Amino acid sequence: AGAGAEEAATFDPIDHIVFAVGSGGTAAGLALGSRLAGLRPQLHGVAVHHSPEHFYELIDAEVSELSGGSFEACAREMLAIYPGGGAGYGVATPELMAFCAETARQSGVLLDHTYSGKALYYFAQAARAQPDRFRGKHILFWHTGGALALFAKTDELLSHLPPGQVRRLKLP
């Protein structure tokens, strides 16, 4: 709650927080932490496997446990969960890999194909479908890591970048 109160006093309010939902822990923590800190951003989780329904039930149980029963069955009030499993857990389509490569090229931010890449890719699709809802808003993308997963997709990721722009580090 301390970090949330500090953030609220220092920055423009965050309207939306976007993140991957893999186990439900990040979603439960952000939902409960936001509520307890008195912050009201709209939370957008992208389920990288399983259905959104599965995660609503799981997050309700986690929030209830973490809050000592103070909050019951409130996941749907606290967040929206979008389907983002795509071709399957840890499986990347060529479109997803191209999106991750383009994001890295334009921003320098690496996105993996299992968690953060899928979260941003599928949220971007939802945002494009409802541009007025997000235009001019402060959106925080909560990058949950996953860089190690990129090692398995190095060649595919590099194939989407211009030749000579990226080099592999060769260690002795």
PDB file of C-alpha atoms in Angstrom:
ATOM      1  CA  ALA A   1       0.000   0.000   0.000  1.00  0.00           C
ATOM      2  CA  GLY A   2       2.928   2.350   0.681  1.00  0.00           C
ATOM      3  CA  ALA A   3       4.222   2.177  -2.886  1.00  0.00           C
ATOM      4  CA  GLY A   4       0.718   2.723  -4.239  1.00  0.00           C
ATOM      5  CA  ALA A   5       0.170   5.817  -2.097  1.00  0.00           C
ATOM      6  CA  GLU A   6       3.583   7.145  -3.128  1.00  0.00           C
ATOM      7  CA  GLU A   7       2.734   6.538  -6.807  1.00  0.00           C
ATOM      8  CA  ALA A   8      -0.611   8.310  -6.436  1.00  0.00           C
ATOM      9  CA  ALA A   9       1.071  11.374  -4.945  1.00  0.00           C
ATOM     10  CA  THR A  10       3.908  11.569  -7.483  1.00  0.00           C
ATOM     11  CA  PHE A  11       2.512  10.743 -10.932  1.00  0.00           C
ATOM     12  CA  ASP A  12      -0.528  11.412 -13.039  1.00  0.00           C
ATOM     13  CA  PRO A  13      -3.126   8.820 -12.170  1.00  0.00           C
ATOM     14  CA  ILE A  14      -2.823   5.560 -14.039  1.00  0.00           C
ATOM     15  CA  ASP A  15      -6.065   4.791 -15.845  1.00  0.00           C
ATOM     16  CA  HIS A  16      -5.276   1.242 -16.997  1.00  0.00           C
ATOM     17  CA  ILE A  17      -2.805  -1.468 -15.969  1.00  0.00           C
ATOM     18  CA  VAL A  18      -2.173  -4.310 -18.450  1.00  0.00           C
ATOM     19  CA  PHE A  19      -0.420  -7.565 -17.525  1.00  0.00           C
ATOM     20  CA  ALA A  20      -0.130 -11.259 -18.352  1.00  0.00           C
ATOM     21  CA  VAL A  21      -2.128 -13.776 -16.334  1.00  0.00           C
ATOM     22  CA  GLY A  22      -0.247 -17.051 -16.035  1.00  0.00           C
ATOM     23  CA  SER A  23      -0.923 -18.284 -12.500  1.00  0.00           C
ATOM     24  CA  GLY A  24      -3.244 -15.526 -11.306  1.00  0.00           C
ATOM     25  CA  GLY A  25      -0.835 -14.258  -8.631  1.00  0.00           C
ATOM     26  CA  THR A  26       0.030 -10.959 -10.330  1.00  0.00           C
ATOM     27  CA  ALA A  27      -3.644 -10.324 -11.076  1.00  0.00           C
ATOM     28  CA  ALA A  28      -4.724 -11.048  -7.493  1.00  0.00           C
ATOM     29  CA  GLY A  29      -1.925  -8.902  -6.068  1.00  0.00           C
ATOM     30  CA  LEU A  30      -2.613  -5.943  -8.351  1.00  0.00           C
ATOM     31  CA  ALA A  31      -6.368  -6.153  -7.770  1.00  0.00           C
ATOM     32  CA  LEU A  32      -6.124  -6.377  -3.994  1.00  0.00           C
ATOM     33  CA  GLY A  33      -3.231  -3.891  -3.730  1.00  0.00           C
ATOM     34  CA  SER A  34      -5.044  -1.324  -5.861  1.00  0.00           C
ATOM     35  CA  ARG A  35      -8.209  -1.714  -3.829  1.00  0.00           C
ATOM     36  CA  LEU A  36      -6.421  -1.460  -0.468  1.00  0.00           C
ATOM     37  CA  ALA A  37      -4.385   1.578  -1.620  1.00  0.00           C
ATOM     38  CA  GLY A  38      -7.534   3.344  -2.768  1.00  0.00           C
ATOM     39  CA  LEU A  39      -6.382   3.383  -6.386  1.00  0.00           C
ATOM     40  CA  ARG A  40      -8.924   2.644  -9.079  1.00  0.00           C
ATOM     41  CA  PRO A  41      -7.111   1.866 -12.328  1.00  0.00           C
ATOM     42  CA  GLN A  42      -8.897  -0.446 -14.700  1.00  0.00           C
ATOM     43  CA  LEU A  43      -6.983  -3.718 -14.622  1.00  0.00           C
ATOM     44  CA  HIS A  44      -6.628  -5.726 -17.830  1.00  0.00           C
ATOM     45  CA  GLY A  45      -5.200  -9.220 -17.568  1.00  0.00           C
ATOM     46  CA  VAL A  46      -4.476 -11.371 -20.593  1.00  0.00           C
ATOM     47  CA  ALA A  47      -4.802 -15.094 -19.873  1.00  0.00           C
ATOM     48  CA  VAL A  48      -1.865 -16.816 -21.580  1.00  0.00           C
ATOM     49  CA  HIS A  49      -3.443 -20.230 -21.038  1.00  0.00           C
ATOM     50  CA  HIS A  50      -6.739 -21.449 -19.582  1.00  0.00           C
ATOM     51  CA  SER A  51      -9.956 -19.501 -19.952  1.00  0.00           C
ATOM     52  CA  PRO A  52     -10.721 -16.125 -18.385  1.00  0.00           C
ATOM     53  CA  GLU A  53     -13.440 -17.893 -16.338  1.00  0.00           C
ATOM     54  CA  HIS A  54     -10.814 -20.177 -14.785  1.00  0.00           C
ATOM     55  CA  PHE A  55      -8.825 -17.147 -13.654  1.00  0.00           C
ATOM     56  CA  TYR A  56     -11.808 -15.214 -12.288  1.00  0.00           C
ATOM     57  CA  GLU A  57     -12.532 -18.153  -9.973  1.00  0.00           C
ATOM     58  CA  LEU A  58      -8.866 -18.567  -9.032  1.00  0.00           C
ATOM     59  CA  ILE A  59      -8.375 -14.845  -8.367  1.00  0.00           C
ATOM     60  CA  ASP A  60     -11.547 -14.696  -6.245  1.00  0.00           C
ATOM     61  CA  ALA A  61     -10.095 -17.473  -4.065  1.00  0.00           C
ATOM     62  CA  GLU A  62      -6.644 -15.817  -3.859  1.00  0.00           C
ATOM     63  CA  VAL A  63      -8.039 -12.356  -3.049  1.00  0.00           C
ATOM     64  CA  SER A  64     -10.327 -13.829  -0.393  1.00  0.00           C
ATOM     65  CA  GLU A  65      -7.389 -15.662   1.193  1.00  0.00           C
ATOM     66  CA  LEU A  66      -5.023 -12.672   1.013  1.00  0.00           C
ATOM     67  CA  SER A  67      -7.628 -10.260   2.404  1.00  0.00           C
ATOM     68  CA  GLY A  68      -8.665 -12.537   5.271  1.00  0.00           C
ATOM     69  CA  GLY A  69     -12.115 -12.850   3.727  1.00  0.00           C
ATOM     70  CA  SER A  70     -12.687  -9.079   3.462  1.00  0.00           C
ATOM     71  CA  PHE A  71     -13.220  -9.313  -0.292  1.00  0.00           C
ATOM     72  CA  GLU A  72     -15.361 -12.137  -1.653  1.00  0.00           C
ATOM     73  CA  ALA A  73     -16.134 -12.909  -5.323  1.00  0.00           C
ATOM     74  CA  CYS A  74     -14.992  -9.535  -6.638  1.00  0.00           C
ATOM     75  CA  ALA A  75     -12.548 -10.387  -9.451  1.00  0.00           C
ATOM     76  CA  ARG A  76     -15.025  -9.347 -12.141  1.00  0.00           C
ATOM     77  CA  GLU A  77     -15.453  -5.959 -10.449  1.00  0.00           C
ATOM     78  CA  MET A  78     -11.705  -5.439 -10.154  1.00  0.00           C
ATOM     79  CA  LEU A  79     -10.436  -6.548 -13.550  1.00  0.00           C
ATOM     80  CA  ALA A  80     -11.170  -7.660 -17.080  1.00  0.00           C
ATOM     81  CA  ILE A  81      -9.459 -10.804 -18.309  1.00  0.00           C
ATOM     82  CA  TYR A  82      -8.982 -11.288 -22.042  1.00  0.00           C
ATOM     83  CA  PRO A  83      -8.249 -14.589 -23.769  1.00  0.00           C
ATOM     84  CA  GLY A  84      -4.673 -14.651 -24.992  1.00  0.00           C
ATOM     85  CA  GLY A  85      -3.634 -18.271 -25.190  1.00  0.00           C
ATOM     86  CA  GLY A  86      -3.439 -18.072 -28.965  1.00  0.00           C
ATOM     87  CA  ALA A  87      -1.871 -21.189 -30.432  1.00  0.00           C
ATOM     88  CA  GLY A  88      -1.240 -22.600 -26.940  1.00  0.00           C
ATOM     89  CA  TYR A  89       0.890 -22.082 -23.872  1.00  0.00           C
ATOM     90  CA  GLY A  90       4.393 -21.109 -24.940  1.00  0.00           C
ATOM     91  CA  VAL A  91       3.494 -21.473 -28.620  1.00  0.00           C
ATOM     92  CA  ALA A  92       4.100 -18.431 -30.793  1.00  0.00           C
ATOM     93  CA  THR A  93       2.480 -17.620 -34.098  1.00  0.00           C
ATOM     94  CA  PRO A  94       4.513 -15.789 -36.754  1.00  0.00           C
ATOM     95  CA  GLU A  95       2.304 -12.721 -36.118  1.00  0.00           C
ATOM     96  CA  LEU A  96       3.126 -12.752 -32.400  1.00  0.00           C
ATOM     97  CA  MET A  97       6.856 -13.088 -33.075  1.00  0.00           C
ATOM     98  CA  ALA A  98       6.716 -10.233 -35.602  1.00  0.00           C
ATOM     99  CA  PHE A  99       4.902  -8.097 -33.006  1.00  0.00           C
ATOM    100  CA  CYS A 100       7.558  -8.886 -30.361  1.00  0.00           C
ATOM    101  CA  ALA A 101      10.351  -8.076 -32.814  1.00  0.00           C
ATOM    102  CA  GLU A 102       8.722  -4.795 -33.884  1.00  0.00           C
ATOM    103  CA  THR A 103       8.198  -3.806 -30.236  1.00  0.00           C
ATOM    104  CA  ALA A 104      11.884  -4.488 -29.532  1.00  0.00           C
ATOM    105  CA  ARG A 105      12.945  -2.557 -32.622  1.00  0.00           C
ATOM    106  CA  GLN A 106      10.834   0.507 -31.827  1.00  0.00           C
ATOM    107  CA  SER A 107      11.189   0.623 -28.051  1.00  0.00           C
ATOM    108  CA  GLY A 108      14.142  -1.533 -27.018  1.00  0.00           C
ATOM    109  CA  VAL A 109      11.803  -3.560 -24.798  1.00  0.00           C
ATOM    110  CA  LEU A 110      12.106  -7.326 -25.162  1.00  0.00           C
ATOM    111  CA  LEU A 111       8.878  -9.286 -24.944  1.00  0.00           C
ATOM    112  CA  ASP A 112       8.755 -13.035 -24.634  1.00  0.00           C
ATOM    113  CA  HIS A 113       6.264 -15.150 -26.571  1.00  0.00           C
ATOM    114  CA  THR A 114       4.838 -16.893 -23.491  1.00  0.00           C
ATOM    115  CA  TYR A 115       3.806 -14.098 -21.104  1.00  0.00           C
ATOM    116  CA  SER A 116       4.500 -10.396 -21.677  1.00  0.00           C
ATOM    117  CA  GLY A 117       4.513 -10.617 -25.472  1.00  0.00           C
ATOM    118  CA  LYS A 118       1.154 -12.358 -25.545  1.00  0.00           C
ATOM    119  CA  ALA A 119      -0.247  -9.906 -22.996  1.00  0.00           C
ATOM    120  CA  LEU A 120       0.688  -6.833 -25.002  1.00  0.00           C
ATOM    121  CA  TYR A 121      -0.194  -8.437 -28.354  1.00  0.00           C
ATOM    122  CA  TYR A 122      -3.718  -9.462 -27.322  1.00  0.00           C
ATOM    123  CA  PHE A 123      -4.358  -6.287 -25.339  1.00  0.00           C
ATOM    124  CA  ALA A 124      -3.314  -4.206 -28.371  1.00  0.00           C
ATOM    125  CA  GLN A 125      -5.936  -6.063 -30.404  1.00  0.00           C
ATOM    126  CA  ALA A 126      -8.597  -5.284 -27.794  1.00  0.00           C
ATOM    127  CA  ALA A 127      -7.507  -1.630 -27.635  1.00  0.00           C
ATOM    128  CA  ARG A 128      -7.660  -1.294 -31.432  1.00  0.00           C
ATOM    129  CA  ALA A 129     -11.228  -2.616 -31.314  1.00  0.00           C
ATOM    130  CA  GLN A 130     -12.185   0.105 -28.771  1.00  0.00           C
ATOM    131  CA  PRO A 131      -9.866   3.055 -29.463  1.00  0.00           C
ATOM    132  CA  ASP A 132     -12.023   5.691 -27.744  1.00  0.00           C
ATOM    133  CA  ARG A 133     -11.849   3.782 -24.472  1.00  0.00           C
ATOM    134  CA  PHE A 134      -8.047   4.099 -24.333  1.00  0.00           C
ATOM    135  CA  ARG A 135      -7.208   7.248 -26.321  1.00  0.00           C
ATOM    136  CA  GLY A 136      -5.542   9.895 -24.155  1.00  0.00           C
ATOM    137  CA  LYS A 137      -5.391   7.597 -21.116  1.00  0.00           C
ATOM    138  CA  HIS A 138      -2.399   6.712 -18.982  1.00  0.00           C
ATOM    139  CA  ILE A 139      -1.729   3.010 -19.558  1.00  0.00           C
ATOM    140  CA  LEU A 140       0.868   1.087 -17.569  1.00  0.00           C
ATOM    141  CA  PHE A 141       2.091  -2.167 -19.080  1.00  0.00           C
ATOM    142  CA  TRP A 142       3.287  -4.448 -16.280  1.00  0.00           C
ATOM    143  CA  HIS A 143       6.153  -6.436 -17.831  1.00  0.00           C
ATOM    144  CA  THR A 144       6.430  -9.732 -15.953  1.00  0.00           C
ATOM    145  CA  GLY A 145       9.712 -10.892 -17.454  1.00  0.00           C
ATOM    146  CA  GLY A 146      10.072 -14.107 -19.390  1.00  0.00           C
ATOM    147  CA  ALA A 147      13.304 -13.184 -21.161  1.00  0.00           C
ATOM    148  CA  LEU A 148      14.677 -16.695 -20.714  1.00  0.00           C
ATOM    149  CA  ALA A 149      11.894 -18.031 -22.949  1.00  0.00           C
ATOM    150  CA  LEU A 150      13.345 -15.951 -25.792  1.00  0.00           C
ATOM    151  CA  PHE A 151      16.402 -18.204 -26.057  1.00  0.00           C
ATOM    152  CA  ALA A 152      14.235 -20.893 -27.644  1.00  0.00           C
ATOM    153  CA  LYS A 153      12.976 -18.408 -30.256  1.00  0.00           C
ATOM    154  CA  THR A 154      16.155 -16.437 -30.969  1.00  0.00           C
ATOM    155  CA  ASP A 155      16.414 -17.356 -34.650  1.00  0.00           C
ATOM    156  CA  GLU A 156      12.718 -16.716 -35.276  1.00  0.00           C
ATOM    157  CA  LEU A 157      12.837 -13.365 -33.485  1.00  0.00           C
ATOM    158  CA  LEU A 158      15.967 -12.290 -35.360  1.00  0.00           C
ATOM    159  CA  SER A 159      14.351 -13.221 -38.687  1.00  0.00           C
ATOM    160  CA  HIS A 160      11.860 -10.356 -38.147  1.00  0.00           C
ATOM    161  CA  LEU A 161      14.553  -7.726 -37.631  1.00  0.00           C
ATOM    162  CA  PRO A 162      16.564  -5.986 -40.358  1.00  0.00           C
ATOM    163  CA  PRO A 163      19.892  -7.713 -41.072  1.00  0.00           C
ATOM    164  CA  GLY A 164      22.824  -6.147 -39.281  1.00  0.00           C
ATOM    165  CA  GLN A 165      20.664  -4.370 -36.715  1.00  0.00           C
ATOM    166  CA  VAL A 166      21.184  -7.024 -34.036  1.00  0.00           C
ATOM    167  CA  ARG A 167      24.218  -9.170 -33.423  1.00  0.00           C
ATOM    168  CA  ARG A 168      24.647 -12.189 -31.202  1.00  0.00           C
ATOM    169  CA  LEU A 169      27.127 -11.819 -28.396  1.00  0.00           C
ATOM    170  CA  LYS A 170      29.831 -14.429 -28.849  1.00  0.00           C
ATOM    171  CA  LEU A 171      31.560 -15.327 -25.635  1.00  0.00           C
ATOM    172  CA  PRO A 172      35.038 -16.859 -25.613  1.00  0.00           C
TER     173      PRO A 172
END
